[in-house]
């Protein structure tokens, strides 16, 4: 089974993952601004419960955001590797073809 890939699709996918990460970061920032404005007026058990939910939410969002960055970096790195391998293969085939003097 042969593996084929399109380097440009890989680069676009890597950028898409990075864009999603950036959007998540921006959404989290907007949510924080909204919550901070409201949370100051909360007191008691409701405030404590909500603060716990927000901590878990932040932890989950941060994990996901970091995972998207890692995915983007991995795809980018793989695209460079595939591009290099493709160029090496093309050079080798050209050398073999040149040696045959057809």
Short mmCIF file of N, CA and C in Angstrom, two decimals:
data_model
loop_
_atom_site.label_atom_id
_atom_site.label_comp_id
_atom_site.label_asym_id
_atom_site.label_seq_id
_atom_site.Cartn_x
_atom_site.Cartn_y
_atom_site.Cartn_z
N UNK A 1 0.85 -1.17 0.00
CA UNK A 1 0.00 0.00 0.00
C UNK A 1 0.89 1.24 0.00
N UNK A 2 0.71 2.06 -0.99
CA UNK A 2 1.52 3.28 -1.12
C UNK A 2 0.88 4.42 -0.35
N UNK A 3 1.72 5.25 0.19
CA UNK A 3 1.27 6.44 0.90
C UNK A 3 1.48 7.63 0.00
N UNK A 4 0.41 8.38 -0.23
CA UNK A 4 0.54 9.60 -1.02
C UNK A 4 0.05 10.77 -0.18
N UNK A 5 0.62 11.91 -0.45
CA UNK A 5 0.22 13.10 0.29
C UNK A 5 0.42 14.31 -0.59
N UNK A 6 -0.26 15.36 -0.25
CA UNK A 6 -0.13 16.64 -0.94
C UNK A 6 0.47 17.61 0.07
N UNK A 7 1.67 18.06 -0.20
CA UNK A 7 2.39 18.92 0.74
C UNK A 7 1.60 20.19 1.04
N UNK A 8 0.99 20.77 0.02
CA UNK A 8 0.24 22.01 0.23
C UNK A 8 -0.98 21.78 1.12
N UNK A 9 -1.63 20.63 0.97
CA UNK A 9 -2.77 20.29 1.84
C UNK A 9 -2.28 20.15 3.28
N UNK A 10 -1.12 19.56 3.45
CA UNK A 10 -0.56 19.42 4.80
C UNK A 10 -0.29 20.79 5.41
N UNK A 11 0.28 21.69 4.62
CA UNK A 11 0.57 23.04 5.13
C UNK A 11 -0.72 23.78 5.48
N UNK A 12 -1.73 23.63 4.63
CA UNK A 12 -3.03 24.27 4.90
C UNK A 12 -3.66 23.69 6.16
N UNK A 13 -3.55 22.38 6.33
CA UNK A 13 -4.10 21.74 7.53
C UNK A 13 -3.38 22.21 8.78
N UNK A 14 -2.07 22.34 8.70
CA UNK A 14 -1.29 22.83 9.84
C UNK A 14 -1.74 24.24 10.22
N UNK A 15 -1.94 25.09 9.21
CA UNK A 15 -2.39 26.45 9.48
C UNK A 15 -3.80 26.45 10.05
N UNK A 16 -4.65 25.54 9.58
CA UNK A 16 -6.01 25.43 10.11
C UNK A 16 -6.02 25.07 11.58
N UNK A 17 -5.15 24.15 11.98
CA UNK A 17 -5.06 23.78 13.39
C UNK A 17 -4.56 24.96 14.22
N UNK A 18 -3.59 25.71 13.70
CA UNK A 18 -3.08 26.87 14.42
C UNK A 18 -4.15 27.96 14.52
N UNK A 19 -4.91 28.15 13.45
CA UNK A 19 -6.00 29.14 13.48
C UNK A 19 -7.05 28.76 14.52
N UNK A 20 -7.38 27.47 14.59
CA UNK A 20 -8.36 27.01 15.59
C UNK A 20 -7.83 27.26 17.00
N UNK A 21 -6.55 27.03 17.20
CA UNK A 21 -5.93 27.30 18.50
C UNK A 21 -6.04 28.78 18.86
N UNK A 22 -5.73 29.63 17.89
CA UNK A 22 -5.82 31.08 18.12
C UNK A 22 -7.24 31.52 18.43
N UNK A 23 -8.21 30.93 17.72
CA UNK A 23 -9.62 31.26 17.97
C UNK A 23 -10.04 30.84 19.37
N UNK A 24 -9.59 29.66 19.79
CA UNK A 24 -9.92 29.20 21.14
C UNK A 24 -9.34 30.13 22.18
N UNK A 25 -8.11 30.58 21.95
CA UNK A 25 -7.46 31.50 22.89
C UNK A 25 -8.25 32.81 22.97
N UNK A 26 -8.70 33.31 21.84
CA UNK A 26 -9.47 34.55 21.82
C UNK A 26 -10.82 34.37 22.50
N UNK A 27 -11.46 33.24 22.26
CA UNK A 27 -12.76 32.96 22.90
C UNK A 27 -12.60 32.88 24.41
N UNK A 28 -11.55 32.23 24.85
CA UNK A 28 -11.29 32.12 26.29
C UNK A 28 -11.05 33.50 26.90
N UNK A 29 -10.36 34.35 26.19
CA UNK A 29 -10.13 35.71 26.68
C UNK A 29 -11.43 36.49 26.81
N UNK A 30 -12.31 36.37 25.81
CA UNK A 30 -13.61 37.06 25.88
C UNK A 30 -14.45 36.51 27.03
N UNK A 31 -14.43 35.19 27.19
CA UNK A 31 -15.19 34.57 28.28
C UNK A 31 -14.67 35.05 29.63
N UNK A 32 -13.36 35.11 29.78
CA UNK A 32 -12.77 35.58 31.04
C UNK A 32 -13.22 37.00 31.36
N UNK A 33 -13.24 37.86 30.36
CA UNK A 33 -13.65 39.25 30.58
C UNK A 33 -15.10 39.31 31.04
N UNK A 34 -15.95 38.51 30.43
CA UNK A 34 -17.37 38.49 30.81
C UNK A 34 -17.54 37.94 32.21
N UNK A 35 -16.88 36.83 32.50
CA UNK A 35 -17.01 36.17 33.80
C UNK A 35 -16.48 37.07 34.92
N UNK A 36 -15.36 37.72 34.69
CA UNK A 36 -14.80 38.59 35.72
C UNK A 36 -15.75 39.73 36.08
N UNK A 37 -16.46 40.22 35.09
CA UNK A 37 -17.42 41.28 35.35
C UNK A 37 -18.59 40.83 36.19
N UNK A 38 -18.99 39.59 36.03
CA UNK A 38 -20.15 39.06 36.75
C UNK A 38 -19.75 38.40 38.07
N UNK A 39 -18.62 37.71 38.07
CA UNK A 39 -18.21 36.91 39.23
C UNK A 39 -18.01 37.75 40.49
N UNK A 40 -17.62 39.00 40.32
CA UNK A 40 -17.39 39.85 41.50
C UNK A 40 -18.65 40.05 42.32
N UNK A 41 -19.81 39.94 41.68
CA UNK A 41 -21.06 40.15 42.41
C UNK A 41 -21.60 38.86 43.03
N UNK A 42 -21.03 37.72 42.68
CA UNK A 42 -21.49 36.45 43.23
C UNK A 42 -20.84 36.21 44.58
N UNK A 43 -21.59 35.51 45.44
CA UNK A 43 -21.05 35.15 46.75
C UNK A 43 -21.56 33.78 47.14
N UNK A 44 -20.95 33.22 48.13
CA UNK A 44 -21.41 31.98 48.72
C UNK A 44 -21.10 30.75 47.88
N UNK A 45 -21.95 29.71 48.07
CA UNK A 45 -21.74 28.42 47.43
C UNK A 45 -21.81 28.50 45.91
N UNK A 46 -22.71 29.33 45.39
CA UNK A 46 -22.85 29.46 43.94
C UNK A 46 -21.55 29.99 43.34
N UNK A 47 -20.95 30.96 43.99
CA UNK A 47 -19.69 31.53 43.50
C UNK A 47 -18.59 30.47 43.54
N UNK A 48 -18.52 29.73 44.63
CA UNK A 48 -17.50 28.69 44.77
C UNK A 48 -17.67 27.61 43.71
N UNK A 49 -18.93 27.18 43.50
CA UNK A 49 -19.20 26.14 42.50
C UNK A 49 -18.84 26.64 41.10
N UNK A 50 -19.22 27.87 40.79
CA UNK A 50 -18.93 28.41 39.47
C UNK A 50 -17.42 28.56 39.26
N UNK A 51 -16.72 28.99 40.28
CA UNK A 51 -15.26 29.14 40.18
C UNK A 51 -14.62 27.79 39.88
N UNK A 52 -15.12 26.72 40.49
CA UNK A 52 -14.60 25.38 40.22
C UNK A 52 -14.85 24.95 38.79
N UNK A 53 -16.05 25.24 38.30
CA UNK A 53 -16.38 24.91 36.91
C UNK A 53 -15.45 25.66 35.96
N UNK A 54 -15.24 26.93 36.24
CA UNK A 54 -14.38 27.74 35.37
C UNK A 54 -12.94 27.25 35.39
N UNK A 55 -12.46 26.80 36.53
CA UNK A 55 -11.09 26.26 36.60
C UNK A 55 -10.96 25.02 35.71
N UNK A 56 -11.95 24.13 35.80
CA UNK A 56 -11.91 22.92 34.98
C UNK A 56 -12.03 23.27 33.49
N UNK A 57 -12.88 24.24 33.19
CA UNK A 57 -13.05 24.68 31.81
C UNK A 57 -11.74 25.25 31.27
N UNK A 58 -11.09 26.09 32.06
CA UNK A 58 -9.81 26.66 31.65
C UNK A 58 -8.78 25.56 31.41
N UNK A 59 -8.71 24.61 32.31
CA UNK A 59 -7.74 23.53 32.16
C UNK A 59 -8.00 22.74 30.87
N UNK A 60 -9.27 22.44 30.60
CA UNK A 60 -9.62 21.70 29.39
C UNK A 60 -9.33 22.51 28.13
N UNK A 61 -9.69 23.78 28.15
CA UNK A 61 -9.44 24.64 26.98
C UNK A 61 -7.94 24.78 26.74
N UNK A 62 -7.16 24.94 27.79
CA UNK A 62 -5.72 25.07 27.63
C UNK A 62 -5.11 23.80 27.05
N UNK A 63 -5.57 22.63 27.53
CA UNK A 63 -5.08 21.36 26.99
C UNK A 63 -5.39 21.25 25.51
N UNK A 64 -6.63 21.59 25.16
CA UNK A 64 -7.04 21.48 23.77
C UNK A 64 -6.26 22.46 22.89
N UNK A 65 -6.09 23.67 23.38
CA UNK A 65 -5.36 24.69 22.63
C UNK A 65 -3.91 24.26 22.41
N UNK A 66 -3.28 23.73 23.44
CA UNK A 66 -1.91 23.25 23.31
C UNK A 66 -1.82 22.04 22.38
N UNK A 67 -2.83 21.19 22.42
CA UNK A 67 -2.86 20.03 21.52
C UNK A 67 -2.96 20.48 20.07
N UNK A 68 -3.77 21.50 19.81
CA UNK A 68 -3.89 22.01 18.44
C UNK A 68 -2.56 22.60 17.96
N UNK A 69 -1.85 23.28 18.83
CA UNK A 69 -0.53 23.81 18.47
C UNK A 69 0.41 22.65 18.15
N UNK A 70 0.38 21.62 18.97
CA UNK A 70 1.25 20.45 18.75
C UNK A 70 0.90 19.76 17.44
N UNK A 71 -0.40 19.61 17.17
CA UNK A 71 -0.83 18.99 15.91
C UNK A 71 -0.32 19.82 14.74
N UNK A 72 -0.48 21.12 14.83
CA UNK A 72 -0.02 22.01 13.76
C UNK A 72 1.48 21.85 13.53
N UNK A 73 2.25 21.85 14.60
CA UNK A 73 3.70 21.72 14.48
C UNK A 73 4.10 20.37 13.90
N UNK A 74 3.39 19.31 14.30
CA UNK A 74 3.69 17.97 13.76
C UNK A 74 3.39 17.89 12.27
N UNK A 75 2.25 18.43 11.87
CA UNK A 75 1.90 18.41 10.44
C UNK A 75 2.92 19.22 9.65
N UNK A 76 3.28 20.39 10.17
CA UNK A 76 4.27 21.23 9.48
C UNK A 76 5.60 20.49 9.33
N UNK A 77 6.04 19.87 10.42
CA UNK A 77 7.30 19.12 10.38
C UNK A 77 7.24 17.96 9.41
N UNK A 78 6.12 17.25 9.39
CA UNK A 78 5.97 16.13 8.47
C UNK A 78 5.94 16.60 7.02
N UNK A 79 5.31 17.76 6.77
CA UNK A 79 5.27 18.26 5.39
C UNK A 79 6.67 18.58 4.89
N UNK A 80 7.51 19.10 5.77
CA UNK A 80 8.90 19.38 5.39
C UNK A 80 9.63 18.07 5.08
N UNK A 81 9.40 17.06 5.93
CA UNK A 81 10.02 15.75 5.70
C UNK A 81 9.57 15.11 4.40
N UNK A 82 8.26 15.17 4.12
CA UNK A 82 7.75 14.61 2.87
C UNK A 82 8.28 15.37 1.66
N UNK A 83 8.35 16.69 1.77
CA UNK A 83 8.86 17.49 0.66
C UNK A 83 10.31 17.12 0.37
N UNK A 84 11.10 16.97 1.42
CA UNK A 84 12.51 16.59 1.25
C UNK A 84 12.64 15.21 0.64
N UNK A 85 11.84 14.27 1.11
CA UNK A 85 11.89 12.90 0.57
C UNK A 85 11.47 12.88 -0.89
N UNK A 86 10.47 13.68 -1.23
CA UNK A 86 10.00 13.74 -2.61
C UNK A 86 11.09 14.30 -3.52
N UNK A 87 11.76 15.35 -3.07
CA UNK A 87 12.85 15.93 -3.86
C UNK A 87 14.00 14.94 -4.01
N UNK A 88 14.33 14.24 -2.94
CA UNK A 88 15.40 13.24 -3.00
C UNK A 88 15.06 12.14 -3.99
N UNK A 89 13.81 11.68 -3.97
CA UNK A 89 13.38 10.63 -4.89
C UNK A 89 13.45 11.11 -6.33
N UNK A 90 13.01 12.34 -6.56
CA UNK A 90 13.05 12.89 -7.92
C UNK A 90 14.49 12.99 -8.41
N UNK A 91 15.39 13.44 -7.56
CA UNK A 91 16.80 13.53 -7.95
C UNK A 91 17.38 12.16 -8.26
N UNK A 92 17.05 11.18 -7.43
CA UNK A 92 17.56 9.83 -7.65
C UNK A 92 17.05 9.27 -8.98
N UNK A 93 15.78 9.47 -9.25
CA UNK A 93 15.21 8.97 -10.50
C UNK A 93 15.83 9.69 -11.70
N UNK A 94 16.06 10.97 -11.58
CA UNK A 94 16.70 11.71 -12.67
C UNK A 94 18.12 11.22 -12.91
N UNK A 95 18.83 10.91 -11.84
CA UNK A 95 20.20 10.39 -11.97
C UNK A 95 20.20 9.02 -12.65
N UNK A 96 19.24 8.17 -12.24
CA UNK A 96 19.15 6.84 -12.85
C UNK A 96 18.79 6.99 -14.32
N UNK A 97 17.81 7.87 -14.60
CA UNK A 97 17.42 8.09 -16.00
C UNK A 97 18.57 8.64 -16.82
N UNK A 98 19.34 9.54 -16.23
CA UNK A 98 20.49 10.11 -16.93
C UNK A 98 21.57 9.07 -17.18
N UNK A 99 21.74 8.17 -16.23
CA UNK A 99 22.75 7.12 -16.38
C UNK A 99 22.37 6.13 -17.48
N UNK A 100 21.08 5.96 -17.71
CA UNK A 100 20.63 5.03 -18.75
C UNK A 100 20.86 5.60 -20.14
N UNK A 101 20.97 6.93 -20.23
CA UNK A 101 21.22 7.61 -21.50
C UNK A 101 20.22 7.18 -22.56
N UNK A 102 18.93 7.29 -22.19
CA UNK A 102 17.89 6.89 -23.15
C UNK A 102 17.49 8.01 -24.04
#
